[in-house]
């Protein structure tokens, strides 16, 4: 909780900083409302949410303006309205087993760490978990996933660097099925530089999965680094197109002033946000709680 609070404090501090001086104005004239709207957009909240907050503020015709607390209360309420419909934990009760979760995202976004965190979470809920090292382009990615698998104590299917990702996935599903695994989490290459190849590779993984289990993949989870701010939004756009994303996990919310981008993402795409990353450790994944996050962002 402290980490989360710490992370969002930087986001809310920036919002407060951006709004400073505006609260104390005698009345909320058009110019002040414009400035507030700009400040909200500068805090990564997204234009539609910013416009709605402006409208709410404009409705309040107080003679002496609104206090900082009143403005923040309205900001929190409006953010919560955007976040509540997308706060949706990953549901891992799909049958037939195993449920297959593809995890995608650009290198460095926190994909490997998030896979480890998810594995740990499901394991704690008594599900049998297995990992598949489908990012065969980077030896380091395979190695890193192995280290996590050992540390957490879950089986992993991996092959050599440069190997066939779809082949690894095939083997993984076979083994997971044979050993009664509930949840198979598949790492994938995050090479957005080569969209065509990435698309082909993901399509091949899908074909292989479909042959073994027509419902798979059950989830395609995109991992996004919150510190990249608005860039995260363009990543959603691209991955939606190449990979058919079904939900999001946003990482590195433990030390960024750009946490507002969660709101912009929810507003623009309306896609489920499953969880948020608030640290480098395997227990640093939190369920996404709309009210909690809204209040933290508003400060
Ligand atoms: P990948 O390349 O997408 O697989 O990224 P990694 O999982 O290797 O993560 C890249 C870096 O980000 C590592 O140093 C991680 O420890 C770090 N990281 C991942 N998630 C978080 C998070 O939620 N908070 C913080 N502070 N660091 C994170």
PDB file of C-alpha atoms and ligand atoms in Angstrom:
ATOM      1  CA  UNK A   1       0.000   0.000   0.000  1.00  0.00           C
ATOM      2  CA  UNK A   2       2.827   2.359   0.888  1.00  0.00           C
ATOM      3  CA  UNK A   3       4.497   1.761  -2.466  1.00  0.00           C
ATOM      4  CA  UNK A   4       1.277   2.433  -4.269  1.00  0.00           C
ATOM      5  CA  UNK A   5       0.645   5.538  -2.231  1.00  0.00           C
ATOM      6  CA  UNK A   6       4.230   6.663  -2.827  1.00  0.00           C
ATOM      7  CA  UNK A   7       3.885   6.141  -6.548  1.00  0.00           C
ATOM      8  CA  UNK A   8       0.630   7.944  -6.890  1.00  0.00           C
ATOM      9  CA  UNK A   9       1.838  10.704  -4.616  1.00  0.00           C
ATOM     10  CA  UNK A  10       4.161  11.820  -7.375  1.00  0.00           C
ATOM     11  CA  UNK A  11       1.256  11.763  -9.802  1.00  0.00           C
ATOM     12  CA  UNK A  12      -1.028  13.662  -7.452  1.00  0.00           C
ATOM     13  CA  UNK A  13       1.739  16.111  -6.509  1.00  0.00           C
ATOM     14  CA  UNK A  14       2.155  16.940 -10.133  1.00  0.00           C
ATOM     15  CA  UNK A  15      -1.568  17.426 -10.504  1.00  0.00           C
ATOM     16  CA  UNK A  16      -1.587  19.696  -7.456  1.00  0.00           C
ATOM     17  CA  UNK A  17       1.383  21.597  -8.797  1.00  0.00           C
ATOM     18  CA  UNK A  18      -0.361  22.061 -12.104  1.00  0.00           C
ATOM     19  CA  UNK A  19      -3.472  23.280 -10.336  1.00  0.00           C
ATOM     20  CA  UNK A  20      -1.683  25.498  -7.841  1.00  0.00           C
ATOM     21  CA  UNK A  21      -2.900  29.049  -7.829  1.00  0.00           C
ATOM     22  CA  UNK A  22      -6.078  28.117  -9.613  1.00  0.00           C
ATOM     23  CA  UNK A  23      -8.008  27.184  -6.488  1.00  0.00           C
ATOM     24  CA  UNK A  24      -7.474  30.517  -4.870  1.00  0.00           C
ATOM     25  CA  UNK A  25      -8.986  32.546  -7.672  1.00  0.00           C
ATOM     26  CA  UNK A  26     -12.057  34.422  -6.603  1.00  0.00           C
ATOM     27  CA  UNK A  27     -14.335  32.733  -9.080  1.00  0.00           C
ATOM     28  CA  UNK A  28     -14.103  29.986 -11.623  1.00  0.00           C
ATOM     29  CA  UNK A  29     -14.315  32.110 -14.734  1.00  0.00           C
ATOM     30  CA  UNK A  30     -13.895  30.687 -18.185  1.00  0.00           C
ATOM     31  CA  UNK A  31     -10.170  31.401 -18.206  1.00  0.00           C
ATOM     32  CA  UNK A  32      -9.612  29.564 -14.917  1.00  0.00           C
ATOM     33  CA  UNK A  33     -11.643  26.613 -16.111  1.00  0.00           C
ATOM     34  CA  UNK A  34      -9.509  26.507 -19.255  1.00  0.00           C
ATOM     35  CA  UNK A  35      -6.391  26.479 -17.107  1.00  0.00           C
ATOM     36  CA  UNK A  36      -7.742  23.684 -14.928  1.00  0.00           C
ATOM     37  CA  UNK A  37      -8.646  21.633 -17.971  1.00  0.00           C
ATOM     38  CA  UNK A  38      -5.140  22.156 -19.376  1.00  0.00           C
ATOM     39  CA  UNK A  39      -3.609  21.148 -16.047  1.00  0.00           C
ATOM     40  CA  UNK A  40      -5.628  17.933 -16.020  1.00  0.00           C
ATOM     41  CA  UNK A  41      -4.546  17.080 -19.544  1.00  0.00           C
ATOM     42  CA  UNK A  42      -0.929  17.879 -18.637  1.00  0.00           C
ATOM     43  CA  UNK A  43      -1.338  15.350 -15.831  1.00  0.00           C
ATOM     44  CA  UNK A  44      -2.003  12.630 -18.451  1.00  0.00           C
ATOM     45  CA  UNK A  45      -5.656  12.216 -17.511  1.00  0.00           C
ATOM     46  CA  UNK A  46      -6.968  12.329 -21.060  1.00  0.00           C
ATOM     47  CA  UNK A  47      -9.029  15.038 -22.785  1.00  0.00           C
ATOM     48  CA  UNK A  48     -12.518  13.588 -22.282  1.00  0.00           C
ATOM     49  CA  UNK A  49     -12.064  13.140 -18.531  1.00  0.00           C
ATOM     50  CA  UNK A  50     -10.526  16.601 -18.272  1.00  0.00           C
ATOM     51  CA  UNK A  51     -13.501  18.085 -20.143  1.00  0.00           C
ATOM     52  CA  UNK A  52     -15.981  16.320 -17.873  1.00  0.00           C
ATOM     53  CA  UNK A  53     -14.228  17.525 -14.745  1.00  0.00           C
ATOM     54  CA  UNK A  54     -14.299  21.034 -16.164  1.00  0.00           C
ATOM     55  CA  UNK A  55     -18.047  20.741 -16.722  1.00  0.00           C
ATOM     56  CA  UNK A  56     -18.586  19.536 -13.176  1.00  0.00           C
ATOM     57  CA  UNK A  57     -16.575  22.448 -11.828  1.00  0.00           C
ATOM     58  CA  UNK A  58     -18.430  24.905 -14.028  1.00  0.00           C
ATOM     59  CA  UNK A  59     -21.750  23.682 -12.634  1.00  0.00           C
ATOM     60  CA  UNK A  60     -20.671  24.820  -9.192  1.00  0.00           C
ATOM     61  CA  UNK A  61     -21.387  28.503  -9.087  1.00  0.00           C
ATOM     62  CA  UNK A  62     -19.857  29.405  -5.763  1.00  0.00           C
ATOM     63  CA  UNK A  63     -19.241  33.052  -5.193  1.00  0.00           C
ATOM     64  CA  UNK A  64     -15.810  32.541  -3.746  1.00  0.00           C
ATOM     65  CA  UNK A  65     -14.642  29.701  -5.962  1.00  0.00           C
ATOM     66  CA  UNK A  66     -14.033  26.139  -4.884  1.00  0.00           C
ATOM     67  CA  UNK A  67     -11.574  24.988  -2.277  1.00  0.00           C
ATOM     68  CA  UNK A  68      -8.717  22.698  -3.197  1.00  0.00           C
ATOM     69  CA  UNK A  69     -10.426  19.851  -1.331  1.00  0.00           C
ATOM     70  CA  UNK A  70     -13.673  20.372  -3.241  1.00  0.00           C
ATOM     71  CA  UNK A  71     -11.900  20.388  -6.587  1.00  0.00           C
ATOM     72  CA  UNK A  72      -9.978  17.239  -5.682  1.00  0.00           C
ATOM     73  CA  UNK A  73     -13.167  15.550  -4.552  1.00  0.00           C
ATOM     74  CA  UNK A  74     -14.744  16.196  -7.938  1.00  0.00           C
ATOM     75  CA  UNK A  75     -11.561  15.078  -9.723  1.00  0.00           C
ATOM     76  CA  UNK A  76     -11.550  11.817  -7.722  1.00  0.00           C
ATOM     77  CA  UNK A  77     -15.229  11.166  -8.452  1.00  0.00           C
ATOM     78  CA  UNK A  78     -14.827  11.660 -12.168  1.00  0.00           C
ATOM     79  CA  UNK A  79     -11.684   9.520 -12.332  1.00  0.00           C
ATOM     80  CA  UNK A  80     -13.443   6.747 -10.451  1.00  0.00           C
ATOM     81  CA  UNK A  81     -16.316   6.821 -12.946  1.00  0.00           C
ATOM     82  CA  UNK A  82     -13.833   6.193 -15.754  1.00  0.00           C
ATOM     83  CA  UNK A  83     -11.878   3.505 -13.932  1.00  0.00           C
ATOM     84  CA  UNK A  84     -14.664   1.515 -12.273  1.00  0.00           C
ATOM     85  CA  UNK A  85     -15.979  -0.170 -15.438  1.00  0.00           C
ATOM     86  CA  UNK A  86     -12.492  -1.420 -16.441  1.00  0.00           C
ATOM     87  CA  UNK A  87     -11.278  -2.707 -13.069  1.00  0.00           C
ATOM     88  CA  UNK A  88     -11.427  -6.424 -13.729  1.00  0.00           C
ATOM     89  CA  UNK A  89      -9.127  -9.063 -12.234  1.00  0.00           C
ATOM     90  CA  UNK A  90      -7.946 -11.905 -14.474  1.00  0.00           C
ATOM     91  CA  UNK A  91     -10.410 -14.732 -14.157  1.00  0.00           C
ATOM     92  CA  UNK A  92      -8.584 -18.063 -14.364  1.00  0.00           C
ATOM     93  CA  UNK A  93     -11.474 -20.483 -14.198  1.00  0.00           C
ATOM     94  CA  UNK A  94     -11.804 -21.233 -17.901  1.00  0.00           C
ATOM     95  CA  UNK A  95     -12.157 -24.839 -19.051  1.00  0.00           C
ATOM     96  CA  UNK A  96     -10.867 -27.058 -20.539  1.00  0.00           C
ATOM     97  CA  UNK A  97      -7.571 -26.707 -18.684  1.00  0.00           C
ATOM     98  CA  UNK A  98      -5.073 -25.265 -19.041  1.00  0.00           C
ATOM     99  CA  UNK A  99      -6.229 -21.680 -19.343  1.00  0.00           C
ATOM    100  CA  UNK A 100      -3.668 -19.971 -21.571  1.00  0.00           C
ATOM    101  CA  UNK A 101      -2.610 -16.388 -20.933  1.00  0.00           C
ATOM    102  CA  UNK A 102      -0.423 -14.774 -23.585  1.00  0.00           C
ATOM    103  CA  UNK A 103       1.575 -11.882 -22.214  1.00  0.00           C
ATOM    104  CA  UNK A 104       2.721  -9.259 -24.664  1.00  0.00           C
ATOM    105  CA  UNK A 105       4.467  -5.905 -24.501  1.00  0.00           C
ATOM    106  CA  UNK A 106       7.609  -4.105 -25.621  1.00  0.00           C
ATOM    107  CA  UNK A 107      10.948  -5.090 -24.122  1.00  0.00           C
ATOM    108  CA  UNK A 108      11.589  -3.329 -20.855  1.00  0.00           C
ATOM    109  CA  UNK A 109       7.898  -2.792 -20.084  1.00  0.00           C
ATOM    110  CA  UNK A 110       8.081  -5.236 -17.183  1.00  0.00           C
ATOM    111  CA  UNK A 111       6.664  -8.242 -19.016  1.00  0.00           C
ATOM    112  CA  UNK A 112       8.881 -10.912 -17.436  1.00  0.00           C
ATOM    113  CA  UNK A 113       8.449  -9.499 -13.960  1.00  0.00           C
ATOM    114  CA  UNK A 114       4.672  -9.301 -14.424  1.00  0.00           C
ATOM    115  CA  UNK A 115       4.557 -12.946 -15.523  1.00  0.00           C
ATOM    116  CA  UNK A 116       6.382 -13.903 -12.344  1.00  0.00           C
ATOM    117  CA  UNK A 117       4.016 -11.803 -10.251  1.00  0.00           C
ATOM    118  CA  UNK A 118       0.948 -13.341 -11.885  1.00  0.00           C
ATOM    119  CA  UNK A 119       2.360 -16.835 -11.429  1.00  0.00           C
ATOM    120  CA  UNK A 120       2.890 -16.108  -7.774  1.00  0.00           C
ATOM    121  CA  UNK A 121      -0.619 -14.707  -7.384  1.00  0.00           C
ATOM    122  CA  UNK A 122      -2.277 -17.760  -8.969  1.00  0.00           C
ATOM    123  CA  UNK A 123      -0.060 -20.119  -7.025  1.00  0.00           C
ATOM    124  CA  UNK A 124      -1.165 -18.456  -3.808  1.00  0.00           C
ATOM    125  CA  UNK A 125      -4.753 -19.113  -4.869  1.00  0.00           C
ATOM    126  CA  UNK A 126      -3.862 -22.804  -5.216  1.00  0.00           C
ATOM    127  CA  UNK A 127      -3.854 -22.972  -8.983  1.00  0.00           C
ATOM    128  CA  UNK A 128      -1.257 -25.099 -10.753  1.00  0.00           C
ATOM    129  CA  UNK A 129       0.854 -22.712 -12.820  1.00  0.00           C
ATOM    130  CA  UNK A 130       3.351 -23.197 -15.622  1.00  0.00           C
ATOM    131  CA  UNK A 131       5.399 -20.726 -17.636  1.00  0.00           C
ATOM    132  CA  UNK A 132       6.414 -20.874 -21.286  1.00  0.00           C
ATOM    133  CA  UNK A 133       9.425 -18.919 -22.554  1.00  0.00           C
ATOM    134  CA  UNK A 134       7.978 -17.770 -25.854  1.00  0.00           C
ATOM    135  CA  UNK A 135      10.293 -14.768 -26.179  1.00  0.00           C
ATOM    136  CA  UNK A 136      12.958 -16.767 -27.987  1.00  0.00           C
ATOM    137  CA  UNK A 137      14.672 -13.728 -29.448  1.00  0.00           C
ATOM    138  CA  UNK A 138      16.512 -12.752 -26.332  1.00  0.00           C
ATOM    139  CA  UNK A 139      18.639 -15.257 -24.443  1.00  0.00           C
ATOM    140  CA  UNK A 140      18.351 -12.941 -21.453  1.00  0.00           C
ATOM    141  CA  UNK A 141      14.546 -13.155 -21.522  1.00  0.00           C
ATOM    142  CA  UNK A 142      14.633 -16.960 -21.421  1.00  0.00           C
ATOM    143  CA  UNK A 143      17.200 -16.923 -18.629  1.00  0.00           C
ATOM    144  CA  UNK A 144      15.297 -14.316 -16.632  1.00  0.00           C
ATOM    145  CA  UNK A 145      12.070 -16.308 -16.855  1.00  0.00           C
ATOM    146  CA  UNK A 146      13.903 -19.444 -15.722  1.00  0.00           C
ATOM    147  CA  UNK A 147      15.263 -17.628 -12.693  1.00  0.00           C
ATOM    148  CA  UNK A 148      11.769 -16.450 -11.767  1.00  0.00           C
ATOM    149  CA  UNK A 149      10.285 -19.925 -12.305  1.00  0.00           C
ATOM    150  CA  UNK A 150      12.897 -21.431  -9.966  1.00  0.00           C
ATOM    151  CA  UNK A 151      12.414 -18.739  -7.385  1.00  0.00           C
ATOM    152  CA  UNK A 152       8.645 -19.107  -7.351  1.00  0.00           C
ATOM    153  CA  UNK A 153       8.748 -22.862  -7.751  1.00  0.00           C
ATOM    154  CA  UNK A 154       6.742 -23.395 -10.932  1.00  0.00           C
ATOM    155  CA  UNK A 155       7.620 -25.509 -13.990  1.00  0.00           C
ATOM    156  CA  UNK A 156       8.797 -23.790 -17.140  1.00  0.00           C
ATOM    157  CA  UNK A 157       8.926 -24.854 -20.770  1.00  0.00           C
ATOM    158  CA  UNK A 158      11.837 -23.227 -22.557  1.00  0.00           C
ATOM    159  CA  UNK A 159      14.038 -23.813 -25.558  1.00  0.00           C
ATOM    160  CA  UNK A 160      17.182 -22.334 -27.025  1.00  0.00           C
ATOM    161  CA  UNK A 161      17.572 -18.724 -28.126  1.00  0.00           C
ATOM    162  CA  UNK A 162      16.339 -18.302 -31.672  1.00  0.00           C
ATOM    163  CA  UNK A 163      14.089 -21.343 -31.348  1.00  0.00           C
ATOM    164  CA  UNK A 164      10.542 -21.588 -32.619  1.00  0.00           C
ATOM    165  CA  UNK A 165       8.203 -19.840 -30.197  1.00  0.00           C
ATOM    166  CA  UNK A 166       5.121 -21.674 -31.445  1.00  0.00           C
ATOM    167  CA  UNK A 167       6.934 -24.980 -30.899  1.00  0.00           C
ATOM    168  CA  UNK A 168       7.653 -24.056 -27.289  1.00  0.00           C
ATOM    169  CA  UNK A 169       4.007 -23.150 -26.802  1.00  0.00           C
ATOM    170  CA  UNK A 170       2.892 -26.456 -28.340  1.00  0.00           C
ATOM    171  CA  UNK A 171       5.157 -28.405 -25.981  1.00  0.00           C
ATOM    172  CA  UNK A 172       4.047 -26.303 -23.048  1.00  0.00           C
ATOM    173  CA  UNK A 173       0.336 -26.906 -23.639  1.00  0.00           C
ATOM    174  CA  UNK A 174       0.943 -30.647 -24.101  1.00  0.00           C
ATOM    175  CA  UNK A 175       2.884 -30.869 -20.888  1.00  0.00           C
ATOM    176  CA  UNK A 176       0.509 -28.608 -18.979  1.00  0.00           C
ATOM    177  CA  UNK A 177      -2.418 -30.749 -20.072  1.00  0.00           C
ATOM    178  CA  UNK A 178      -0.633 -33.970 -19.147  1.00  0.00           C
ATOM    179  CA  UNK A 179       0.326 -32.701 -15.711  1.00  0.00           C
ATOM    180  CA  UNK A 180      -2.987 -31.060 -14.828  1.00  0.00           C
ATOM    181  CA  UNK A 181      -1.783 -27.480 -14.882  1.00  0.00           C
ATOM    182  CA  UNK A 182      -4.546 -24.875 -14.449  1.00  0.00           C
ATOM    183  CA  UNK A 183      -2.885 -21.777 -15.845  1.00  0.00           C
ATOM    184  CA  UNK A 184      -0.208 -21.543 -18.508  1.00  0.00           C
ATOM    185  CA  UNK A 185       1.404 -18.124 -18.806  1.00  0.00           C
ATOM    186  CA  UNK A 186       3.221 -17.538 -22.089  1.00  0.00           C
ATOM    187  CA  UNK A 187       5.933 -14.921 -22.541  1.00  0.00           C
ATOM    188  CA  UNK A 188       6.191 -13.515 -26.074  1.00  0.00           C
ATOM    189  CA  UNK A 189       8.700 -11.421 -27.993  1.00  0.00           C
ATOM    190  CA  UNK A 190       8.085  -7.675 -27.773  1.00  0.00           C
ATOM    191  CA  UNK A 191       9.592  -6.581 -31.027  1.00  0.00           C
ATOM    192  CA  UNK A 192       7.392  -3.732 -32.087  1.00  0.00           C
ATOM    193  CA  UNK A 193      10.159  -2.524 -34.430  1.00  0.00           C
ATOM    194  CA  UNK A 194       9.166  -5.320 -36.768  1.00  0.00           C
ATOM    195  CA  UNK A 195       5.400  -5.363 -36.723  1.00  0.00           C
ATOM    196  CA  UNK A 196       5.044  -7.820 -39.580  1.00  0.00           C
ATOM    197  CA  UNK A 197       7.252 -10.470 -37.965  1.00  0.00           C
ATOM    198  CA  UNK A 198       5.652  -9.979 -34.602  1.00  0.00           C
ATOM    199  CA  UNK A 199       2.216 -10.361 -36.134  1.00  0.00           C
ATOM    200  CA  UNK A 200       3.240 -13.516 -37.986  1.00  0.00           C
ATOM    201  CA  UNK A 201       4.760 -14.989 -34.869  1.00  0.00           C
ATOM    202  CA  UNK A 202       1.718 -14.277 -32.723  1.00  0.00           C
ATOM    203  CA  UNK A 203      -0.563 -15.619 -35.460  1.00  0.00           C
ATOM    204  CA  UNK A 204       1.462 -18.831 -35.532  1.00  0.00           C
ATOM    205  CA  UNK A 205       1.262 -19.166 -31.748  1.00  0.00           C
ATOM    206  CA  UNK A 206      -2.503 -18.678 -31.998  1.00  0.00           C
ATOM    207  CA  UNK A 207      -2.833 -21.336 -34.674  1.00  0.00           C
ATOM    208  CA  UNK A 208      -0.888 -23.834 -32.606  1.00  0.00           C
ATOM    209  CA  UNK A 209      -2.896 -23.023 -29.492  1.00  0.00           C
ATOM    210  CA  UNK A 210      -6.167 -23.272 -31.383  1.00  0.00           C
ATOM    211  CA  UNK A 211      -5.340 -26.744 -32.542  1.00  0.00           C
ATOM    212  CA  UNK A 212      -4.871 -27.931 -28.972  1.00  0.00           C
ATOM    213  CA  UNK A 213      -7.617 -25.924 -27.346  1.00  0.00           C
ATOM    214  CA  UNK A 214     -10.085 -23.985 -29.508  1.00  0.00           C
ATOM    215  CA  UNK A 215     -10.671 -21.427 -26.739  1.00  0.00           C
ATOM    216  CA  UNK A 216      -7.001 -20.570 -26.328  1.00  0.00           C
ATOM    217  CA  UNK A 217      -5.523 -18.077 -25.833  1.00  0.00           C
ATOM    218  CA  UNK A 218      -8.110 -17.151 -23.239  1.00  0.00           C
ATOM    219  CA  UNK A 219      -6.371 -13.907 -22.405  1.00  0.00           C
ATOM    220  CA  UNK A 220      -3.952 -11.659 -24.231  1.00  0.00           C
ATOM    221  CA  UNK A 221      -2.540  -9.362 -21.594  1.00  0.00           C
ATOM    222  CA  UNK A 222      -0.617  -6.283 -22.661  1.00  0.00           C
ATOM    223  CA  UNK A 223       1.988  -5.041 -20.194  1.00  0.00           C
ATOM    224  CA  UNK A 224       2.580  -1.286 -20.243  1.00  0.00           C
ATOM    225  CA  UNK A 225       5.192   0.841 -18.512  1.00  0.00           C
ATOM    226  CA  UNK A 226       3.399   3.788 -16.874  1.00  0.00           C
ATOM    227  CA  UNK A 227       6.577   5.885 -16.910  1.00  0.00           C
ATOM    228  CA  UNK A 228       6.296   6.159 -20.700  1.00  0.00           C
ATOM    229  CA  UNK A 229       3.149   8.267 -20.252  1.00  0.00           C
ATOM    230  CA  UNK A 230       1.250   8.937 -23.443  1.00  0.00           C
ATOM    231  CA  UNK A 231       3.488   6.506 -25.319  1.00  0.00           C
ATOM    232  CA  UNK A 232       1.673   3.728 -23.505  1.00  0.00           C
ATOM    233  CA  UNK A 233      -1.484   4.764 -25.368  1.00  0.00           C
ATOM    234  CA  UNK A 234       0.092   4.327 -28.784  1.00  0.00           C
ATOM    235  CA  UNK A 235       1.370   0.912 -27.691  1.00  0.00           C
ATOM    236  CA  UNK A 236      -2.193  -0.128 -26.861  1.00  0.00           C
ATOM    237  CA  UNK A 237      -3.254   1.018 -30.307  1.00  0.00           C
ATOM    238  CA  UNK A 238      -0.571  -1.007 -32.098  1.00  0.00           C
ATOM    239  CA  UNK A 239      -0.846  -4.162 -29.996  1.00  0.00           C
ATOM    240  CA  UNK A 240      -4.613  -4.098 -30.264  1.00  0.00           C
ATOM    241  CA  UNK A 241      -4.151  -4.300 -33.990  1.00  0.00           C
ATOM    242  CA  UNK A 242      -1.407  -6.938 -34.094  1.00  0.00           C
ATOM    243  CA  UNK A 243      -2.322  -9.093 -31.118  1.00  0.00           C
ATOM    244  CA  UNK A 244      -5.989  -8.708 -30.169  1.00  0.00           C
ATOM    245  CA  UNK A 245      -5.373  -7.510 -26.644  1.00  0.00           C
ATOM    246  CA  UNK A 246      -8.011  -8.520 -24.081  1.00  0.00           C
ATOM    247  CA  UNK A 247      -6.677  -6.687 -21.035  1.00  0.00           C
ATOM    248  CA  UNK A 248      -3.935  -4.561 -19.538  1.00  0.00           C
ATOM    249  CA  UNK A 249      -1.458  -4.565 -16.692  1.00  0.00           C
ATOM    250  CA  UNK A 250       0.318  -1.284 -16.049  1.00  0.00           C
ATOM    251  CA  UNK A 251       3.715  -1.476 -14.342  1.00  0.00           C
ATOM    252  CA  UNK A 252       6.085   0.864 -12.520  1.00  0.00           C
ATOM    253  CA  UNK A 253       3.368   2.872 -10.832  1.00  0.00           C
ATOM    254  CA  UNK A 254       5.553   2.950  -7.731  1.00  0.00           C
ATOM    255  CA  UNK A 255       7.602   5.951  -8.691  1.00  0.00           C
ATOM    256  CA  UNK A 256       6.212   7.885 -11.583  1.00  0.00           C
ATOM    257  CA  UNK A 257       4.392  11.173 -11.923  1.00  0.00           C
ATOM    258  CA  UNK A 258       2.596   9.756 -14.937  1.00  0.00           C
ATOM    259  CA  UNK A 259       0.065   7.509 -13.213  1.00  0.00           C
ATOM    260  CA  UNK A 260      -2.708   9.603 -14.762  1.00  0.00           C
ATOM    261  CA  UNK A 261      -2.153   7.681 -17.965  1.00  0.00           C
ATOM    262  CA  UNK A 262      -4.177   4.858 -16.427  1.00  0.00           C
ATOM    263  CA  UNK A 263      -7.197   7.128 -16.694  1.00  0.00           C
ATOM    264  CA  UNK A 264      -6.387   8.146 -20.258  1.00  0.00           C
ATOM    265  CA  UNK A 265      -6.029   4.474 -21.225  1.00  0.00           C
ATOM    266  CA  UNK A 266      -9.330   3.532 -19.589  1.00  0.00           C
ATOM    267  CA  UNK A 267     -11.091   6.471 -21.204  1.00  0.00           C
ATOM    268  CA  UNK A 268      -9.738   5.862 -24.685  1.00  0.00           C
ATOM    269  CA  UNK A 269      -9.902   2.074 -24.925  1.00  0.00           C
ATOM    270  CA  UNK A 270     -12.313   0.897 -22.228  1.00  0.00           C
ATOM    271  CA  UNK A 271     -10.253  -2.290 -21.953  1.00  0.00           C
ATOM    272  CA  UNK A 272     -10.094  -4.275 -18.704  1.00  0.00           C
ATOM    273  CA  UNK A 273      -7.216  -3.286 -16.437  1.00  0.00           C
ATOM    274  CA  UNK A 274      -6.354  -6.423 -14.503  1.00  0.00           C
ATOM    275  CA  UNK A 275      -3.686  -5.288 -12.086  1.00  0.00           C
ATOM    276  CA  UNK A 276      -0.941  -2.748 -11.515  1.00  0.00           C
ATOM    277  CA  UNK A 277       2.759  -3.206 -10.832  1.00  0.00           C
ATOM    278  CA  UNK A 278       4.109  -1.285  -7.872  1.00  0.00           C
ATOM    279  CA  UNK A 279       7.646  -2.616  -7.506  1.00  0.00           C
ATOM    280  CA  UNK A 280      10.288  -5.049  -8.696  1.00  0.00           C
ATOM    281  CA  UNK A 281       9.507  -7.844  -6.257  1.00  0.00           C
ATOM    282  CA  UNK A 282       7.290 -10.835  -6.979  1.00  0.00           C
ATOM    283  CA  UNK A 283       4.656  -9.671  -4.532  1.00  0.00           C
ATOM    284  CA  UNK A 284       4.455  -6.193  -6.010  1.00  0.00           C
ATOM    285  CA  UNK A 285       1.341  -6.691  -8.093  1.00  0.00           C
ATOM    286  CA  UNK A 286      -1.898  -5.208  -6.870  1.00  0.00           C
ATOM    287  CA  UNK A 287      -5.441  -5.803  -7.988  1.00  0.00           C
ATOM    288  CA  UNK A 288      -6.698  -2.713  -9.741  1.00  0.00           C
ATOM    289  CA  UNK A 289      -9.069  -0.927  -7.409  1.00  0.00           C
ATOM    290  CA  UNK A 290     -10.806   1.979  -9.144  1.00  0.00           C
ATOM    291  CA  UNK A 291     -11.768   3.900  -6.034  1.00  0.00           C
ATOM    292  CA  UNK A 292      -8.388   3.524  -4.363  1.00  0.00           C
ATOM    293  CA  UNK A 293      -6.497   4.589  -7.477  1.00  0.00           C
ATOM    294  CA  UNK A 294      -8.877   7.501  -8.201  1.00  0.00           C
ATOM    295  CA  UNK A 295      -8.370   8.885  -4.720  1.00  0.00           C
ATOM    296  CA  UNK A 296      -4.627   8.465  -4.905  1.00  0.00           C
ATOM    297  CA  UNK A 297      -4.362  10.239  -8.232  1.00  0.00           C
ATOM    298  CA  UNK A 298      -6.563  13.116  -7.075  1.00  0.00           C
ATOM    299  CA  UNK A 299      -4.457  13.381  -3.893  1.00  0.00           C
TER     300      UNK A 299
HETATM  301  P1  LIG B   1      10.645  -7.050 -19.955  1.00  0.00           P
HETATM  302  O1  LIG B   1      11.818  -6.708 -20.790  1.00  0.00           O
HETATM  303  O2  LIG B   1       9.399  -6.401 -20.456  1.00  0.00           O
HETATM  304  O3  LIG B   1      10.474  -8.493 -19.699  1.00  0.00           O
HETATM  305  O4  LIG B   1      10.893  -6.310 -18.564  1.00  0.00           O
HETATM  306  P2  LIG B   1      11.387  -6.855 -17.150  1.00  0.00           P
HETATM  307  O5  LIG B   1      10.329  -7.645 -16.497  1.00  0.00           O
HETATM  308  O6  LIG B   1      12.719  -7.476 -17.294  1.00  0.00           O
HETATM  309  O7  LIG B   1      11.477  -5.476 -16.379  1.00  0.00           O
HETATM  310  C1  LIG B   1      12.320  -4.417 -16.784  1.00  0.00           C
HETATM  311  C2  LIG B   1      12.778  -3.662 -15.553  1.00  0.00           C
HETATM  312  O8  LIG B   1      11.647  -3.043 -14.930  1.00  0.00           O
HETATM  313  C3  LIG B   1      13.386  -4.567 -14.488  1.00  0.00           C
HETATM  314  O9  LIG B   1      14.457  -3.890 -13.903  1.00  0.00           O
HETATM  315  C4  LIG B   1      12.250  -4.759 -13.493  1.00  0.00           C
HETATM  316  O10 LIG B   1      12.713  -5.015 -12.190  1.00  0.00           O
HETATM  317  C5  LIG B   1      11.549  -3.422 -13.584  1.00  0.00           C
HETATM  318  N1  LIG B   1      10.134  -3.484 -13.204  1.00  0.00           N
HETATM  319  C6  LIG B   1       9.169  -4.308 -13.689  1.00  0.00           C
HETATM  320  N2  LIG B   1       7.977  -4.034 -13.111  1.00  0.00           N
HETATM  321  C7  LIG B   1       8.179  -3.028 -12.236  1.00  0.00           C
HETATM  322  C8  LIG B   1       7.342  -2.278 -11.337  1.00  0.00           C
HETATM  323  O11 LIG B   1       6.115  -2.469 -11.211  1.00  0.00           O
HETATM  324  N3  LIG B   1       7.953  -1.293 -10.618  1.00  0.00           N
HETATM  325  C9  LIG B   1       9.289  -1.024 -10.746  1.00  0.00           C
HETATM  326  N4  LIG B   1       9.788  -0.035 -10.001  1.00  0.00           N
HETATM  327  N5  LIG B   1      10.087  -1.688 -11.573  1.00  0.00           N
HETATM  328  C10 LIG B   1       9.554  -2.670 -12.322  1.00  0.00           C
END
